[in-house]
mmCIF file of C-alpha atoms in Angstrom:
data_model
loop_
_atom_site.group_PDB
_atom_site.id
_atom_site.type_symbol
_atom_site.label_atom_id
_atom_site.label_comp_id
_atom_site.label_asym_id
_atom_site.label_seq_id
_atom_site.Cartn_x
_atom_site.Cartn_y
_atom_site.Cartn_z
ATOM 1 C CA UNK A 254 70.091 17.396 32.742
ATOM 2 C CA UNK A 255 69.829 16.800 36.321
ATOM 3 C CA UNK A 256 72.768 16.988 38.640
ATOM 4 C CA UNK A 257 72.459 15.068 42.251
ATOM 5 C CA UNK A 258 74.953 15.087 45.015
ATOM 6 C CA UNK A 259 75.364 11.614 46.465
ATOM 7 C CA UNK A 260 76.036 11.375 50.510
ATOM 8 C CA UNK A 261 76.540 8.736 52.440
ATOM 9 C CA UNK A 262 73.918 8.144 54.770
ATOM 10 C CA UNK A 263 74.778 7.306 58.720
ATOM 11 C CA UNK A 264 73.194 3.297 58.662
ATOM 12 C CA UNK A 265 73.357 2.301 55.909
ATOM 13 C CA UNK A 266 75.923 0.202 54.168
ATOM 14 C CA UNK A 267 76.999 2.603 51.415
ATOM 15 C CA UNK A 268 79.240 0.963 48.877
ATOM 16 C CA UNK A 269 78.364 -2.420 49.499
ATOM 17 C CA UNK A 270 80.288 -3.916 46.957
ATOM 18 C CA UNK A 271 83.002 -2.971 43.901
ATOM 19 C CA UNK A 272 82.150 -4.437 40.556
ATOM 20 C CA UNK A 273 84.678 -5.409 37.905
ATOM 21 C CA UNK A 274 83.013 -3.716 34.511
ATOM 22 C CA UNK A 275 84.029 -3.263 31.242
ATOM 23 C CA UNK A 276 82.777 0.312 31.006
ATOM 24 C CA UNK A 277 83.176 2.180 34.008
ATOM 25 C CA UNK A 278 81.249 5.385 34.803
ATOM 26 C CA UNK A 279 84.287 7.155 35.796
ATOM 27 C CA UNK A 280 85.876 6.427 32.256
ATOM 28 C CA UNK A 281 88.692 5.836 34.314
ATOM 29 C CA UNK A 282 90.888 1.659 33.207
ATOM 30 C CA UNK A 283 92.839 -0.276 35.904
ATOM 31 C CA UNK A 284 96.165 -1.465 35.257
ATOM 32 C CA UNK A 285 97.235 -4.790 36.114
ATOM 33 C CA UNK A 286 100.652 -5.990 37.541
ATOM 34 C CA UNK A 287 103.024 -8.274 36.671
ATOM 35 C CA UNK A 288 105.993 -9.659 38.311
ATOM 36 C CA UNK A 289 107.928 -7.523 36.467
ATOM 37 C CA UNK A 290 106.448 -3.963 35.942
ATOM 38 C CA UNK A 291 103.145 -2.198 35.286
ATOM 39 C CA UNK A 292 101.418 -3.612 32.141
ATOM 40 C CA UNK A 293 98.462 -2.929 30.424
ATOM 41 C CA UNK A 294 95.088 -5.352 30.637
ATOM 42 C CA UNK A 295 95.757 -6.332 27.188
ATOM 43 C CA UNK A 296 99.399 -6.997 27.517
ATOM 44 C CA UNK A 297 99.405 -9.267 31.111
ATOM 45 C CA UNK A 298 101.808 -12.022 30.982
ATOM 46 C CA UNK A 299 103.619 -13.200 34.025
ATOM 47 C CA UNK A 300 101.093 -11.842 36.320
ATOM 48 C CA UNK A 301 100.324 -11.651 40.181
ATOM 49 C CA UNK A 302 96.805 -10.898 39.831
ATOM 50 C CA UNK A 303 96.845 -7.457 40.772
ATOM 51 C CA UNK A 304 94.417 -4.872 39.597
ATOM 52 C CA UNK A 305 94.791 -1.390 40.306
ATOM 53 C CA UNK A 306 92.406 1.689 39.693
ATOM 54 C CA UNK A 307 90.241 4.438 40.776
ATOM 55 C CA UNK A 308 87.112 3.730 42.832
ATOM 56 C CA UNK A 309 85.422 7.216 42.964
ATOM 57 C CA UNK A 310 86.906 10.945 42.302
ATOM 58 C CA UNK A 311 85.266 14.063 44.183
ATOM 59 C CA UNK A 312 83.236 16.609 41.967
ATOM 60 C CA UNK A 313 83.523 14.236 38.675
ATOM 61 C CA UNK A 314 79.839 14.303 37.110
ATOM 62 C CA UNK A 315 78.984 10.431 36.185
ATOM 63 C CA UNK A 316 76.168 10.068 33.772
ATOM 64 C CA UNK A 317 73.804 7.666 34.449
ATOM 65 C CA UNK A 318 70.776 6.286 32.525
ATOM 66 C CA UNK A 319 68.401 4.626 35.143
ATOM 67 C CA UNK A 320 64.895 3.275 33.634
ATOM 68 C CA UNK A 321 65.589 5.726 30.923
ATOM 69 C CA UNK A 322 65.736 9.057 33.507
ATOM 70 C CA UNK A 323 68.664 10.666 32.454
ATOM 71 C CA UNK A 324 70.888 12.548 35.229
ATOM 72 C CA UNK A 325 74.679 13.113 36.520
ATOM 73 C CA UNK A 326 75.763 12.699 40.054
ATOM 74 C CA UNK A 327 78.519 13.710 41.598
ATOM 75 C CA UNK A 328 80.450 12.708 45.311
ATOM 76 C CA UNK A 329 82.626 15.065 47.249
ATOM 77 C CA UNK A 330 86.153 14.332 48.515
ATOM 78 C CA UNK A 331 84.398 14.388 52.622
ATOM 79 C CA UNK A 332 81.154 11.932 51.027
ATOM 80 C CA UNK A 333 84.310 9.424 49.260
ATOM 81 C CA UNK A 334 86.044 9.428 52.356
ATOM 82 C CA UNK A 335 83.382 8.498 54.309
ATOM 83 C CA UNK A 336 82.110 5.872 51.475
ATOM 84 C CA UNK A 337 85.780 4.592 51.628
ATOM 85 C CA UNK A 338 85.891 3.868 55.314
ATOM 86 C CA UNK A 339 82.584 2.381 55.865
ATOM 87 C CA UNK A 340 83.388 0.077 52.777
ATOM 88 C CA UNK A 341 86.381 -1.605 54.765
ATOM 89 C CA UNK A 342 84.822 -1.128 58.486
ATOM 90 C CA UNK A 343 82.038 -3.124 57.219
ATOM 91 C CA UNK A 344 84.166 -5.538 55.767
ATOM 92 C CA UNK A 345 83.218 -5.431 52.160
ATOM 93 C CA UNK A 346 86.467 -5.861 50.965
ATOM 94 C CA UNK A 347 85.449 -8.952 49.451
ATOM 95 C CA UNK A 348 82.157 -8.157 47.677
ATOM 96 C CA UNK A 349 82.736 -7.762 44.190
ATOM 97 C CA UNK A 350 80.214 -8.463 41.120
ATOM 98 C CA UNK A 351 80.792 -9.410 37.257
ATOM 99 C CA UNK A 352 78.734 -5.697 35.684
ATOM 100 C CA UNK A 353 76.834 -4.900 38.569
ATOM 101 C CA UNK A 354 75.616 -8.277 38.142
ATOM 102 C CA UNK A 355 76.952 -11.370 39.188
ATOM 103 C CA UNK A 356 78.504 -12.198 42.120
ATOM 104 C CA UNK A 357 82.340 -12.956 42.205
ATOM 105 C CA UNK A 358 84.450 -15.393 44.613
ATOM 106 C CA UNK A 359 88.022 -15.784 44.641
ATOM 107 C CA UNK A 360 88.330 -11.824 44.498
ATOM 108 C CA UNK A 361 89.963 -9.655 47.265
ATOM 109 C CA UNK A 362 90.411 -5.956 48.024
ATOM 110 C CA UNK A 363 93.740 -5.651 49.103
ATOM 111 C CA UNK A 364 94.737 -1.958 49.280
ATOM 112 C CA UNK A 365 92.735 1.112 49.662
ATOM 113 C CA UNK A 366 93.403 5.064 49.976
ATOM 114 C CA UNK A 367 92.803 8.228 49.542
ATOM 115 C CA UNK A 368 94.509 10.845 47.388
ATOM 116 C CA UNK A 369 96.773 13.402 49.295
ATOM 117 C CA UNK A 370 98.813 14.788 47.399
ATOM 118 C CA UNK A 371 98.596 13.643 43.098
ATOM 119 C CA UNK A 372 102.265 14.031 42.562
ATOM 120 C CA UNK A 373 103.646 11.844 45.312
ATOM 121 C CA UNK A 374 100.897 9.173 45.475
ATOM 122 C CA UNK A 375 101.124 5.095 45.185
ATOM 123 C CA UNK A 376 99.323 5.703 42.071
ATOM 124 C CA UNK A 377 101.554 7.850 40.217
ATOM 125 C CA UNK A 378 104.183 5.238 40.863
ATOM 126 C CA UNK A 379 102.128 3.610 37.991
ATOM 127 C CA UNK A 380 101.514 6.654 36.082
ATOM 128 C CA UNK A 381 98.069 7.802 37.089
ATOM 129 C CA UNK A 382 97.234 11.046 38.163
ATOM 130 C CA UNK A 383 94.157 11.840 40.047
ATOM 131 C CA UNK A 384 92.959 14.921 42.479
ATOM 132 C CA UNK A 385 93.260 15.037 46.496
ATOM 133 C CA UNK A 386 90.341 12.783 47.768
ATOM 134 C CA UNK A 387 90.418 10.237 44.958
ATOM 135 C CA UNK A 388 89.450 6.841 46.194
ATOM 136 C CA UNK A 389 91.813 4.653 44.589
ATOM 137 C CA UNK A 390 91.800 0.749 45.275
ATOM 138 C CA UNK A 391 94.244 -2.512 44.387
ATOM 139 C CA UNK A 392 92.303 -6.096 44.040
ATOM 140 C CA UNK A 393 93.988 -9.309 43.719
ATOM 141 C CA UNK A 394 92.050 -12.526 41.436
ATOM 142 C CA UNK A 395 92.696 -15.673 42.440
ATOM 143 C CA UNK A 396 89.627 -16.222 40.523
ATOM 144 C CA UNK A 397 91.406 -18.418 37.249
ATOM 145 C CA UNK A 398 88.103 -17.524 35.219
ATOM 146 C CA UNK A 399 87.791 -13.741 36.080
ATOM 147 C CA UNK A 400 91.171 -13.345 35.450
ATOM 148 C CA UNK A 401 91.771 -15.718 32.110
ATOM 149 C CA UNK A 402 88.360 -14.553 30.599
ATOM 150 C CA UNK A 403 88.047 -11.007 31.901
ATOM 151 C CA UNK A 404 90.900 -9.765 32.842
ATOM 152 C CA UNK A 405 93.349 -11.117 30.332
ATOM 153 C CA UNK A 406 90.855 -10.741 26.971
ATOM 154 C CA UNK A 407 90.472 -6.885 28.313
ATOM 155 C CA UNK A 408 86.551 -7.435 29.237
ATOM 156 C CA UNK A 409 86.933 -5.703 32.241
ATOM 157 C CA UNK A 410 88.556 -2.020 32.234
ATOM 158 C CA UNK A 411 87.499 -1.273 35.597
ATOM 159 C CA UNK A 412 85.913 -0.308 38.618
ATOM 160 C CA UNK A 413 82.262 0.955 39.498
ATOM 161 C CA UNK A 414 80.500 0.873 42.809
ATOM 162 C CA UNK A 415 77.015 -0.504 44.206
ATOM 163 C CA UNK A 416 75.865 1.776 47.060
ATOM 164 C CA UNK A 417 73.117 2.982 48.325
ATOM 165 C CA UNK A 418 73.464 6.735 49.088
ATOM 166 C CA UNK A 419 71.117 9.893 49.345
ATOM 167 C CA UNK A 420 71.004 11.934 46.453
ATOM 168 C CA UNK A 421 69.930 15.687 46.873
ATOM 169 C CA UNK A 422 69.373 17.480 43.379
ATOM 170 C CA UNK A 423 71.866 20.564 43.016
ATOM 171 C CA UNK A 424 72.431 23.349 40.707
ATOM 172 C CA UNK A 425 76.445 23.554 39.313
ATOM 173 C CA UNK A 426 77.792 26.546 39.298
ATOM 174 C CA UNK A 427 81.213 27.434 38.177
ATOM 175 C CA UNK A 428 83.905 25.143 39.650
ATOM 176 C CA UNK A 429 81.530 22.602 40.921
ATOM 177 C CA UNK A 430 79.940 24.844 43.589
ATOM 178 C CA UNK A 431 76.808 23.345 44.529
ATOM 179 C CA UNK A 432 73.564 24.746 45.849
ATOM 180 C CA UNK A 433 71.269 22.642 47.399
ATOM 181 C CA UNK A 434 67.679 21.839 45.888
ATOM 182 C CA UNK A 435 64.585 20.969 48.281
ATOM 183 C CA UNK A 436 64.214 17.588 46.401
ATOM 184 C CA UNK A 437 66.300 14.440 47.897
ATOM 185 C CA UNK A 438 65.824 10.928 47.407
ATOM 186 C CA UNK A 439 67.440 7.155 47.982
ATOM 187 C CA UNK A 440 68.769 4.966 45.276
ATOM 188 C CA UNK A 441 70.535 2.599 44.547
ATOM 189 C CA UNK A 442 73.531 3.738 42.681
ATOM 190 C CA UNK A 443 74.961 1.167 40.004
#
């Protein structure tokens, strides 16, 4: 199967907008907080509205299945960090969609960061554990039906990203070294 490294590409808006899915390509879940402590999706019950969860992680391979072209692609901690920046410089903190979909008001990226060090992060506060370079991200719904149909019922488990990025095919080698292929292309990456 095909392999392509994903870069962001100077001008253009990158990840554009965060969608709230049910099956995430990173097979990574959110959690959502209460007032009280961290609580599972299914399990919410005096709640602020807060979902937490990883956006992207360097060197993961993410199948995809676009117009039935099979292929992985995978972003590196400098190509996250750059995705991660533009996404708040550009002010798309509040550009989320319903599975890549529909558009969502009444939805807010609050937080946003990068990995540094696993054992010390925010995130492991909560019992995650992710590598250096992890894009991880905290949302707050005001939205009463995203959160009382979706969030609540466990319809939505977490994160994915819209972006358009370049794509250059690679070969993997052991630990995710990467060699670079003469083919490159644009998509759309949902």
């Amino acid at each position: 199967m095909k392999t392509y490294q994903a870069t962001f590409k100077e001008n253009s808006d990158g990840v554009f907008s965060i969608s709230l899915v049910n099956d995430p390509a990173t097979q990574e879940t959110f959690i959502a907080l209460s007032k009280q402590e961290e609580i599972k999706l299914a399990e919410v019950d005096k709640e602020q509205r807060i979902l937490m969860g990883l956006v992207l992680q360097p060197d993961q391979l993410i199948y995809r299945n676009q117009g039935g072209e099979e292929f992985n692609i995978v972003f590196s901690a400098d190509t996250i960090k750059e995705l991660s920046h533009n996404f708040l410089k550009s002010g798309f903190q509040l550009n989320s969609k319903l599975e890549h979909e529909t558009p969502i008001t009444g939805v807010s990226f609050v937080e946003s960061w990068l990995v540094e060090n696993s054992k010390i992060d925010k995130s492991a506060n909560f019992g995650m554990e992710y590598p250096k370079g992890s894009w991880l991200a905290t949302m707050k719904v005001d939205n009463d039906d995203i959160w009382n149909d979706y969030v609540k019922t466990g319809k939505l488990q977490g994160f994915s990203v819209d972006a358009m990025v370049e794509c250059k095919e690679v070969n993997l080698k052991s630990n995710i070294e990467m060699a670079e292929d003469k083919k490159s292309f644009s998509e759309q990456v949902s």
